[in-house]
Short mmCIF file of C-alpha atoms in Angstrom, two decimals:
data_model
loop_
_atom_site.label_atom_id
_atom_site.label_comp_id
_atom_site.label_asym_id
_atom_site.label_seq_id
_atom_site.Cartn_x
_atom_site.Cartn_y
_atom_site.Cartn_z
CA UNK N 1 90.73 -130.53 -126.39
CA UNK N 2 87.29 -130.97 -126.05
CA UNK N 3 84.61 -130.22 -123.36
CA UNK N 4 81.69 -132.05 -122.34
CA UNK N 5 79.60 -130.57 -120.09
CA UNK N 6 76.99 -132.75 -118.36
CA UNK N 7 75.41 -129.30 -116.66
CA UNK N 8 75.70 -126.02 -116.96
CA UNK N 9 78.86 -125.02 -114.91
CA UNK N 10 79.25 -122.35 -112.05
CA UNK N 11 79.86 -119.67 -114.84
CA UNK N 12 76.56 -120.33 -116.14
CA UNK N 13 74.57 -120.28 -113.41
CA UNK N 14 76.31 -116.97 -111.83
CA UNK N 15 75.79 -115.50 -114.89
CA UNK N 16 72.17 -117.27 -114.92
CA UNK N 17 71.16 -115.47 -111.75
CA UNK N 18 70.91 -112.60 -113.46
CA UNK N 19 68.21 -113.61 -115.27
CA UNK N 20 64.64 -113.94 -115.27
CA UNK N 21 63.84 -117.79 -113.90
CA UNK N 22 62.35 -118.31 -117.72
CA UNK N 23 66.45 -118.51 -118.55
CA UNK N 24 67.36 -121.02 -115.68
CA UNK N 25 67.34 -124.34 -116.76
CA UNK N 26 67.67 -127.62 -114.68
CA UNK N 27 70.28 -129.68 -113.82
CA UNK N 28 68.07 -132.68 -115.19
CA UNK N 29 67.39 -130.80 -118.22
CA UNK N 30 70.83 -130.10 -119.04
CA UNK N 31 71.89 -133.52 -119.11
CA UNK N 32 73.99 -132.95 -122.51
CA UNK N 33 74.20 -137.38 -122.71
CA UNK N 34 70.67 -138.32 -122.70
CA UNK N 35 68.36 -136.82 -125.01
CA UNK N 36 70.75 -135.18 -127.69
CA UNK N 37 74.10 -136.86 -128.10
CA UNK N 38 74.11 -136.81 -132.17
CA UNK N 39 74.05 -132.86 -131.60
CA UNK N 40 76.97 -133.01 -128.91
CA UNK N 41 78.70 -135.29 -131.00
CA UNK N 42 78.25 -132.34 -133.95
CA UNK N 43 79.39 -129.39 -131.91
CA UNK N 44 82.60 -131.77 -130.79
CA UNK N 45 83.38 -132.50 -134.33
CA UNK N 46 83.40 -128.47 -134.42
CA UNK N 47 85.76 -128.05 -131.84
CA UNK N 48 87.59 -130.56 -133.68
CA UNK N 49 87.62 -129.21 -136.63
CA UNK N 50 88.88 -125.91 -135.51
CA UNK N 51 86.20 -123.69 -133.56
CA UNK N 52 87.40 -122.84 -130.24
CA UNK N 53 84.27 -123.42 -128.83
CA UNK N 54 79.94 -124.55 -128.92
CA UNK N 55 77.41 -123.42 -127.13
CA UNK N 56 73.73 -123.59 -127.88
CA UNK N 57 70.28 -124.98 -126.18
CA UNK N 58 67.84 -126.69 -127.55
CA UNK N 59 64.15 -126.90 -126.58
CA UNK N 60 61.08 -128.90 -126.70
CA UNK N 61 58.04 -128.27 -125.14
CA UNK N 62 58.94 -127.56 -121.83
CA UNK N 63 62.19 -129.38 -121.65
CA UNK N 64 65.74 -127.51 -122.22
CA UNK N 65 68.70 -128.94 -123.39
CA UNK N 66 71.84 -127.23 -123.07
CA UNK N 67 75.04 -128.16 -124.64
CA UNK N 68 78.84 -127.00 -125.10
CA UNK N 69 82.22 -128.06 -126.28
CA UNK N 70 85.32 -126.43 -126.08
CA UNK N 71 87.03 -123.20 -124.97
CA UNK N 72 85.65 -120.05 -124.35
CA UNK N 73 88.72 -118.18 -123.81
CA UNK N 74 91.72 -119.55 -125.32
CA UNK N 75 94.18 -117.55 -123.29
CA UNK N 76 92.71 -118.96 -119.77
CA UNK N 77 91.30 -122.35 -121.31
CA UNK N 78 87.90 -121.25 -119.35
CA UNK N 79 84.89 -123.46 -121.17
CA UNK N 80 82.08 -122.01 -123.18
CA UNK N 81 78.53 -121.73 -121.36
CA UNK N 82 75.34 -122.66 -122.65
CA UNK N 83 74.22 -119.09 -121.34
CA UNK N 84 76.92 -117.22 -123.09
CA UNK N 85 75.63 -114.02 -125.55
CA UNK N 86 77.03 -113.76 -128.68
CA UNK N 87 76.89 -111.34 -131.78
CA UNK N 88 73.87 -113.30 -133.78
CA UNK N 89 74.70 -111.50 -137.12
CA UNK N 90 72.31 -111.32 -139.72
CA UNK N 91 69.63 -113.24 -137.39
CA UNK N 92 68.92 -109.71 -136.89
CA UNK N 93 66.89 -109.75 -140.17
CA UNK N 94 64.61 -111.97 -138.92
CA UNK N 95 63.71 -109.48 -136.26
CA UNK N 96 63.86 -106.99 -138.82
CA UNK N 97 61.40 -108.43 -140.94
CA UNK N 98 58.88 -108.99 -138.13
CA UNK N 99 58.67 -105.50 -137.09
CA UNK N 100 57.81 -104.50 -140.76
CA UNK N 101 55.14 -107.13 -140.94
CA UNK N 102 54.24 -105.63 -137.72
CA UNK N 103 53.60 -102.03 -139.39
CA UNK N 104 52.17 -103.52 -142.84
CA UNK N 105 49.15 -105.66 -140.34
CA UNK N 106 48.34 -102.32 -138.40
CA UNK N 107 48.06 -100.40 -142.41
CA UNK N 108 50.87 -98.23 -141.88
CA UNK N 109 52.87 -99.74 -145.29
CA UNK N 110 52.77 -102.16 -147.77
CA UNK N 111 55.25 -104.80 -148.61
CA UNK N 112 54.44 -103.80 -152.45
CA UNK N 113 55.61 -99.82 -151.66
CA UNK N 114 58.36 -98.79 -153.73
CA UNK N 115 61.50 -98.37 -151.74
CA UNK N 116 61.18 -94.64 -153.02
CA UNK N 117 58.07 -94.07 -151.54
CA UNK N 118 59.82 -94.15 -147.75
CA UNK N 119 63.60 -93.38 -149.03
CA UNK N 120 62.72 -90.89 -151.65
CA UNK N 121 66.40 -90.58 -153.80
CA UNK N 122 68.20 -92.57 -151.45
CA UNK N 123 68.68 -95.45 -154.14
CA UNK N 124 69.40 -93.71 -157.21
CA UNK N 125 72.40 -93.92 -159.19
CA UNK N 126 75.16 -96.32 -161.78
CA UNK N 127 71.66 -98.16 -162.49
CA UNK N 128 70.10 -98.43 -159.02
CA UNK N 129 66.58 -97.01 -159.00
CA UNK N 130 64.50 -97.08 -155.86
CA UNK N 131 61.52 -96.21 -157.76
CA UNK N 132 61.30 -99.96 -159.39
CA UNK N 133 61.97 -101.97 -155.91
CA UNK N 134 59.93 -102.57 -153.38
CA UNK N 135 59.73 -103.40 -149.50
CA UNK N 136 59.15 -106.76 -150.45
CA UNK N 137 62.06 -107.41 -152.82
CA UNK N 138 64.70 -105.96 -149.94
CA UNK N 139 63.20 -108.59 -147.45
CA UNK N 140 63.31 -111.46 -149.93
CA UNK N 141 66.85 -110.63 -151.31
CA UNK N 142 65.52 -110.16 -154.74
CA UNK N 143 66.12 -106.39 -155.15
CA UNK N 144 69.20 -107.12 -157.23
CA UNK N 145 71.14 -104.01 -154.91
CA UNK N 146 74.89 -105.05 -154.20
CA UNK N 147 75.45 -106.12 -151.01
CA UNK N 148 78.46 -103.61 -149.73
CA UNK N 149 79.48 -106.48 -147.26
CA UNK N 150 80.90 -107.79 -150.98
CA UNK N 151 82.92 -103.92 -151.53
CA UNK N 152 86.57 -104.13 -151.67
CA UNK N 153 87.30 -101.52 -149.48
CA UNK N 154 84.77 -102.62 -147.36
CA UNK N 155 86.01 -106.24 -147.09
CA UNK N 156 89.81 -105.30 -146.77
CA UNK N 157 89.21 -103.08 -143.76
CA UNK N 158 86.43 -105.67 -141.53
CA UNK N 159 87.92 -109.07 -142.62
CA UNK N 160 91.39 -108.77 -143.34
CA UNK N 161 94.06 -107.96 -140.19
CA UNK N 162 93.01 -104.08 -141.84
CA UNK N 163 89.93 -104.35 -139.30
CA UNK N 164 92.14 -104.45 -136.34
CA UNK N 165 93.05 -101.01 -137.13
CA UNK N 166 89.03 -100.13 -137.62
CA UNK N 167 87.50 -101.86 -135.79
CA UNK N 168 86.09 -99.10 -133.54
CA UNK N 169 84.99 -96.99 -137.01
CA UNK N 170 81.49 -95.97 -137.01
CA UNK N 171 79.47 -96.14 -139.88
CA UNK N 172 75.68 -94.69 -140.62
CA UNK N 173 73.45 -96.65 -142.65
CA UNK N 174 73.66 -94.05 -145.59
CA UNK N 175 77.13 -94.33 -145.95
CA UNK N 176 76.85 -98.26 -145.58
CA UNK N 177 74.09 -97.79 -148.64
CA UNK N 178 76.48 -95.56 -150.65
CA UNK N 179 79.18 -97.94 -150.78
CA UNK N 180 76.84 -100.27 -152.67
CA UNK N 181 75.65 -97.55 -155.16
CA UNK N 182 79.12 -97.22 -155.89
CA UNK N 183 77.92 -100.88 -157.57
CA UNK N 184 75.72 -101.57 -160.63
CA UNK N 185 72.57 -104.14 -159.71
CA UNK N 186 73.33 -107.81 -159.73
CA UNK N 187 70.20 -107.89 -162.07
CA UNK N 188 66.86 -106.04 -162.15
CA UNK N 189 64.95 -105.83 -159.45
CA UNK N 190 62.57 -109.02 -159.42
CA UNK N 191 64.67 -111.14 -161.89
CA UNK N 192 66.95 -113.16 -159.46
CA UNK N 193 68.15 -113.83 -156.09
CA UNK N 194 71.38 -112.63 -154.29
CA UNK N 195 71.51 -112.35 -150.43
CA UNK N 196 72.92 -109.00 -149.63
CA UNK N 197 73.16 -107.20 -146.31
CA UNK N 198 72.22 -103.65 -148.28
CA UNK N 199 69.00 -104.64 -148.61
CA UNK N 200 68.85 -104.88 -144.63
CA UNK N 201 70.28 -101.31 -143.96
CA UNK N 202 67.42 -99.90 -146.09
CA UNK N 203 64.61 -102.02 -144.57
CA UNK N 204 66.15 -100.87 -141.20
CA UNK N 205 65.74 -97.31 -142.18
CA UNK N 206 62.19 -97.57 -143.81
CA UNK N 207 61.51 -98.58 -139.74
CA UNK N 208 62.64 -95.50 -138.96
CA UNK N 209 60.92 -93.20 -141.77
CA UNK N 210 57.46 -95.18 -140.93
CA UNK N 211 57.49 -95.45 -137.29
CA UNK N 212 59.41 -92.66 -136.45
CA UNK N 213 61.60 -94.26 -134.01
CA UNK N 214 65.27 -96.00 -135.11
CA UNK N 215 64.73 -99.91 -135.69
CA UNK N 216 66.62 -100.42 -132.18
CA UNK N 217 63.56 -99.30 -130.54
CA UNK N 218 60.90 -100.42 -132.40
CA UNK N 219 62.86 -104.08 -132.18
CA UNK N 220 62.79 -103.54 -128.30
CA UNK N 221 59.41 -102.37 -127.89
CA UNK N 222 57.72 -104.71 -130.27
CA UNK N 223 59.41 -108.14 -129.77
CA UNK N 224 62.26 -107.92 -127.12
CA UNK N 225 60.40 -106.53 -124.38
CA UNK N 226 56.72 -108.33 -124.75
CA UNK N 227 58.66 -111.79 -124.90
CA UNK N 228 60.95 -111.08 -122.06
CA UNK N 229 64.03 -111.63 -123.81
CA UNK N 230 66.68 -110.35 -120.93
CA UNK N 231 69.91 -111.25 -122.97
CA UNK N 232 68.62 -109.69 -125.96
CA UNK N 233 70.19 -106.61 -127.03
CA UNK N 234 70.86 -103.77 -130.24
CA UNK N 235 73.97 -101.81 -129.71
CA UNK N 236 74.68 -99.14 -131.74
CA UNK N 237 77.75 -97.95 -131.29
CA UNK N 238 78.62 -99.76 -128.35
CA UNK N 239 81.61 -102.20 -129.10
CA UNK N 240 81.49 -104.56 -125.67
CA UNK N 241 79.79 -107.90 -125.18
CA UNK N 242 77.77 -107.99 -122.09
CA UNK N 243 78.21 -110.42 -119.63
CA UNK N 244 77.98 -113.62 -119.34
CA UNK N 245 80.35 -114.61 -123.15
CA UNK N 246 82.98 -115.86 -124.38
CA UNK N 247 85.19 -114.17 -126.64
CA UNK N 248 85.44 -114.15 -130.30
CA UNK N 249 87.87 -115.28 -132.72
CA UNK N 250 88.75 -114.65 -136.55
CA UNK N 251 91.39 -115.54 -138.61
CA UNK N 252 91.13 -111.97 -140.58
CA UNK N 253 91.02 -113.36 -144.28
CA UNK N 254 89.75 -113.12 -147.04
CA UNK N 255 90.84 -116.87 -148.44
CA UNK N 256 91.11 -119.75 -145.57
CA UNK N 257 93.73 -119.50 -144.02
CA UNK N 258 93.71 -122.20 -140.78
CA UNK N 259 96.87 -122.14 -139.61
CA UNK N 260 97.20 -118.81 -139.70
CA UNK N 261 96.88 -116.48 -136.90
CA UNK N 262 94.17 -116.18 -133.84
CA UNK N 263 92.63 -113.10 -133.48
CA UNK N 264 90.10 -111.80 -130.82
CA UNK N 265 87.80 -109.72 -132.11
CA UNK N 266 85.40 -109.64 -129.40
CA UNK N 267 85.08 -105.61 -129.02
CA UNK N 268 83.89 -104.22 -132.47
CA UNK N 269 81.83 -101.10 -133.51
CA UNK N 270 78.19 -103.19 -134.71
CA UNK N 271 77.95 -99.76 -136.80
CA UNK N 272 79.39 -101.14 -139.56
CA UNK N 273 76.58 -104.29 -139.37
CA UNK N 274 73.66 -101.88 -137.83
CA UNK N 275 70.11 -103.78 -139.19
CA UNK N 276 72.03 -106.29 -141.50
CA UNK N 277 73.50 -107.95 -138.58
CA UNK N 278 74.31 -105.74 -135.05
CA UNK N 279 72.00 -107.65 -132.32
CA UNK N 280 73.38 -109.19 -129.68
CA UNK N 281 70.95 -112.71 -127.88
CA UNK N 282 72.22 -115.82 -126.17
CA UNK N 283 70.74 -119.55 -127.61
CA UNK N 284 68.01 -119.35 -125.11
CA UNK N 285 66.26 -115.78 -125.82
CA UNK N 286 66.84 -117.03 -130.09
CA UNK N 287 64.81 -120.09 -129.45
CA UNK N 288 61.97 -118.10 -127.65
CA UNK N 289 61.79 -115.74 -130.28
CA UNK N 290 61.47 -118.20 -133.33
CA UNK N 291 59.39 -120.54 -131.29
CA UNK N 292 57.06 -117.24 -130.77
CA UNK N 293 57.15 -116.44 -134.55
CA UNK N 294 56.78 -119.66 -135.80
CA UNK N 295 54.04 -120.51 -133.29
CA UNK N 296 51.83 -117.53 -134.36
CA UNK N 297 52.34 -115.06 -131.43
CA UNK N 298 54.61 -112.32 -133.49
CA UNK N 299 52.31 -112.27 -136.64
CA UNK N 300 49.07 -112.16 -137.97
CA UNK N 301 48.81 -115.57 -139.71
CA UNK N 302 48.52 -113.96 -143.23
CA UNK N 303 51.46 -111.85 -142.60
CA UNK N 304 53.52 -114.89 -141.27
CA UNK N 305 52.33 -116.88 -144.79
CA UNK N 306 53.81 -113.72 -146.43
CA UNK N 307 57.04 -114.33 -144.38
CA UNK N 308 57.30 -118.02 -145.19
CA UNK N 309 56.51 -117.33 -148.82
CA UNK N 310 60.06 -118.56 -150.05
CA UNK N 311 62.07 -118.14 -153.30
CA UNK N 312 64.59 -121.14 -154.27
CA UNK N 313 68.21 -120.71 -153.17
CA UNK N 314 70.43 -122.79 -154.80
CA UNK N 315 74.03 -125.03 -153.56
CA UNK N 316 73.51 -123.49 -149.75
CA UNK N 317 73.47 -126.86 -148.31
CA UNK N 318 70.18 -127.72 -146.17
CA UNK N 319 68.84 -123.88 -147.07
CA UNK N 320 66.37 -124.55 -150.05
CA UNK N 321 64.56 -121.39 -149.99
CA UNK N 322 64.31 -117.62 -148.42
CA UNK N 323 61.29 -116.14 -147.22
CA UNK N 324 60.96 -112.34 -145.83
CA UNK N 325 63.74 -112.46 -143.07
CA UNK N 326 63.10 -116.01 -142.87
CA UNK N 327 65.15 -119.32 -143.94
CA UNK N 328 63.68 -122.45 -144.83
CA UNK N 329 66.09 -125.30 -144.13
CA UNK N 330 65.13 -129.47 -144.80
CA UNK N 331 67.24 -132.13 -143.42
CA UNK N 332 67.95 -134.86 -145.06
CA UNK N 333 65.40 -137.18 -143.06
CA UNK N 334 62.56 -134.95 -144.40
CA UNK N 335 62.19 -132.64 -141.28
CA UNK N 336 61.61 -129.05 -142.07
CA UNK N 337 62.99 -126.01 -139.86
CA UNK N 338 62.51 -122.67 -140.13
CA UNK N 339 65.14 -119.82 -139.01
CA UNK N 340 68.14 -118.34 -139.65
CA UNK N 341 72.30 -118.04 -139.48
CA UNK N 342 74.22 -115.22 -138.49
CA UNK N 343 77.54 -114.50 -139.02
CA UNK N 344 79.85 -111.70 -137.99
CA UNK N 345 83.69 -111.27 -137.22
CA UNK N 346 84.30 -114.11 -134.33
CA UNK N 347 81.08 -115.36 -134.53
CA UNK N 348 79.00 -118.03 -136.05
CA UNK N 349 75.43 -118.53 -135.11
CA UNK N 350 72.07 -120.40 -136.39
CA UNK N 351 68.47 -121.07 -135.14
CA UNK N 352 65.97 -123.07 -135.91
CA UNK N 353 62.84 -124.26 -135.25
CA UNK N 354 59.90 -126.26 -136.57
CA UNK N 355 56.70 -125.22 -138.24
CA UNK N 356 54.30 -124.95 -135.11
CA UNK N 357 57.33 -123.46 -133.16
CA UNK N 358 57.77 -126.36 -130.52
CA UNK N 359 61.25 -127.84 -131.29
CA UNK N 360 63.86 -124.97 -131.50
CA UNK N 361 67.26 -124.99 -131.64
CA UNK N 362 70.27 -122.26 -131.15
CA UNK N 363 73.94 -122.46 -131.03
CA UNK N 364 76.80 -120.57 -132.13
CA UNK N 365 80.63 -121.26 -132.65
CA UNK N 366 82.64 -118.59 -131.20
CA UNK N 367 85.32 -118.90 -134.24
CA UNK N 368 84.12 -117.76 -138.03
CA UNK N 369 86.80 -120.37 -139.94
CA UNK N 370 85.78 -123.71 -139.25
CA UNK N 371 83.23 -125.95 -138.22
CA UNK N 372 79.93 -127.57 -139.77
CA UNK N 373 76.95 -125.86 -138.39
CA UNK N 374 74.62 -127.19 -140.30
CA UNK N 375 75.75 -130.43 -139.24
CA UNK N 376 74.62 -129.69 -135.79
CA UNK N 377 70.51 -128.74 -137.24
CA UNK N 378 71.57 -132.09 -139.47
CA UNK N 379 71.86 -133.96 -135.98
CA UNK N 380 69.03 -132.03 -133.83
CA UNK N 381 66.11 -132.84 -135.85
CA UNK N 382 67.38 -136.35 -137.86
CA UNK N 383 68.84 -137.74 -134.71
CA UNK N 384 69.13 -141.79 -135.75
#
């Protein structure tokens, strides 16, 4: 069944209270039937298509929308809130990203160093040679490294009913970077494109090697903390989902399998994503954050040109190019977003936002087998 909600609920705004008054958002501004209903209409032809359930915000100026559909618990039928936090998945890059732009505009590295230079021997090995990639080609996904998301092993035991029995396994980002040496390169480094979560674990520890603090707190102290972003979190190990959420759901294979059965896979050790994927946000910290990149405040504007500098990706739908951390999407009414999509076991998130930062938009599905969410960006920003 679907769920329309014409304001945020009373589990929203319990769990709102908890917040800084930069999260609340007004009843009149939460009218989900005025301003947006293309995009309601998308995250209901989610719900119908499988997800459980929608949640996501969207924000212009000063005005919020928030919107749901849906279920956020399928055992008590309780609905999704537009306040609910959520695994974002591989949005962490984009964080990522911006705190080694961060280092590179204070002189502490250069995009252009070799990945040896910071990880000396770490990528060595069945063709893989850190001393021919650099900082640059792991942001941009054109380091050629195999992505160990794409390892057998790997794959059976987090997205086949094996994970149920590992789900709690903890994983350092070495050993996460020696299951892709076990891998020849998808090509030499420079001379293609393949997205790959690898690339992310190294970047994550180059953080740590130039800062000398792990890339949870340099996310914190750099970008979380100056923007305010309360609901904004990096476990490490920890395998809850703070409060207020919704749980999440997977079908646990590897080919589609929609009738199969539900599986809530809420609690999981983020170990095994760490600075490919681990953070934790809700849709209204994600829309602050790329509003404040996009809008200048994160970067220096020639390091935010470097981050926007894209290379073409090919058959991905309204993604036509990849920047450092950074995806370029265009809508088919000519509209141009920038952000990024995150996905993770029971979770399925994107945000958006436009060039000078002022129209943003984040949602997420709390169910990784079904549902169009690039229909929803489709609907935001071409809405007639």
């Amino acid at each position: 069944m679907v769920v329309r909600t014409a304001r945020i609920g009373a589990v929203g705004l319990v769990a709102a209270a908890a917040l800084t008054a930069a999260s609340f958002i007004s009843p009149a501004a939460a009218d989900n039937g005025v301003g947006h209903p293309r995009t309601q209409e998308a995250m209901d032809a989610a719900v119908q298509a499988g997800v459980p359930g929608v949640a996501g915000q969207a924000k212009e100026g000063y005005s919020v929308w928030a919107g749901t559909s849906g279920v956020g618990d399928l055992r008590t039928g309780a609905p999704r809130s537009a306040v609910d936090r959520y695994r974002i998945g591989s949005m962490t890059k984009t964080f990522v990203a911006t705190v080694l732009l961060q280092l590179e505009a204070e002189g502490s590295l250069d995009l252009d160093d070799k990945v040896d230079t910071w990880l000396p021997g770490v990528v060595r090995g069945n063709g893989n040679d850190g001393r021919l990639i650099s900082v640059r080609q792991l942001l941009n996904h054109t380091s050629g490294i195999f992505g160990y998301t794409a390892d057998p092993e790997f794959l059976e035991k987090g997205f086949t009913e094996k994970f149920l029995e590992h789900r709690y396994d903890t994983y350092t980002p070495r050993q996460l970077v020696d299951i892709a040496l076990r891998h020849e390169p998808l090509f030499a480094p420079g001379a293609g494109w393949s997205y790959s979560n690898t690339n992310y674990t190294l970047a994550g520890m180059i953080i740590e090697k130039v800062s000398g603090r792990p890339y949870e707190d340099e996310i914190k102290r750099r970008i979380v903390s100056p923007l305010g972003l309360y609901a904004t979190s990096v476990p490490r190990t920890n395998s809850s989902l703070p409060e207020p959420s919704s749980r999440a759901y997977s079908k646990l294979s590897l080919a589609p399998r929609p009738n199969g059965p539900t599986h809530d896979v809420t609690e999981l050790n983020p170990s095994a994503a760490g600075s490919a994927g681990a953070m934790i946000s809700d849709s209204g910290d994600l829309n602050r954050f790329y509003s404040a990149l996009l809008g200048g405040k994160l970067l220096p504007a020639e390091q935010l040109k470097e981050m926007k500098t894209t290379v073409p990706v090919a058959g991905a739908g309204l993604i036509t190019g990849y920047g450092l951390g950074l995806m370029n999407f265009e809508p088919s009414c000519g509209a141009s977003v920038w952000g990024h999509g995150g996905n993770i076991q029971g979770s399925a998130s994107q945000a958006v936002t436009t060039p000078d930062g002022k129209h943003a938009l984040a949602f997420n599905f709390n169910g990784d087998w079904a549902g169009d969410s690039q229909a929803v960006i489709e609907a935001e920003y071409c809405p007639k």
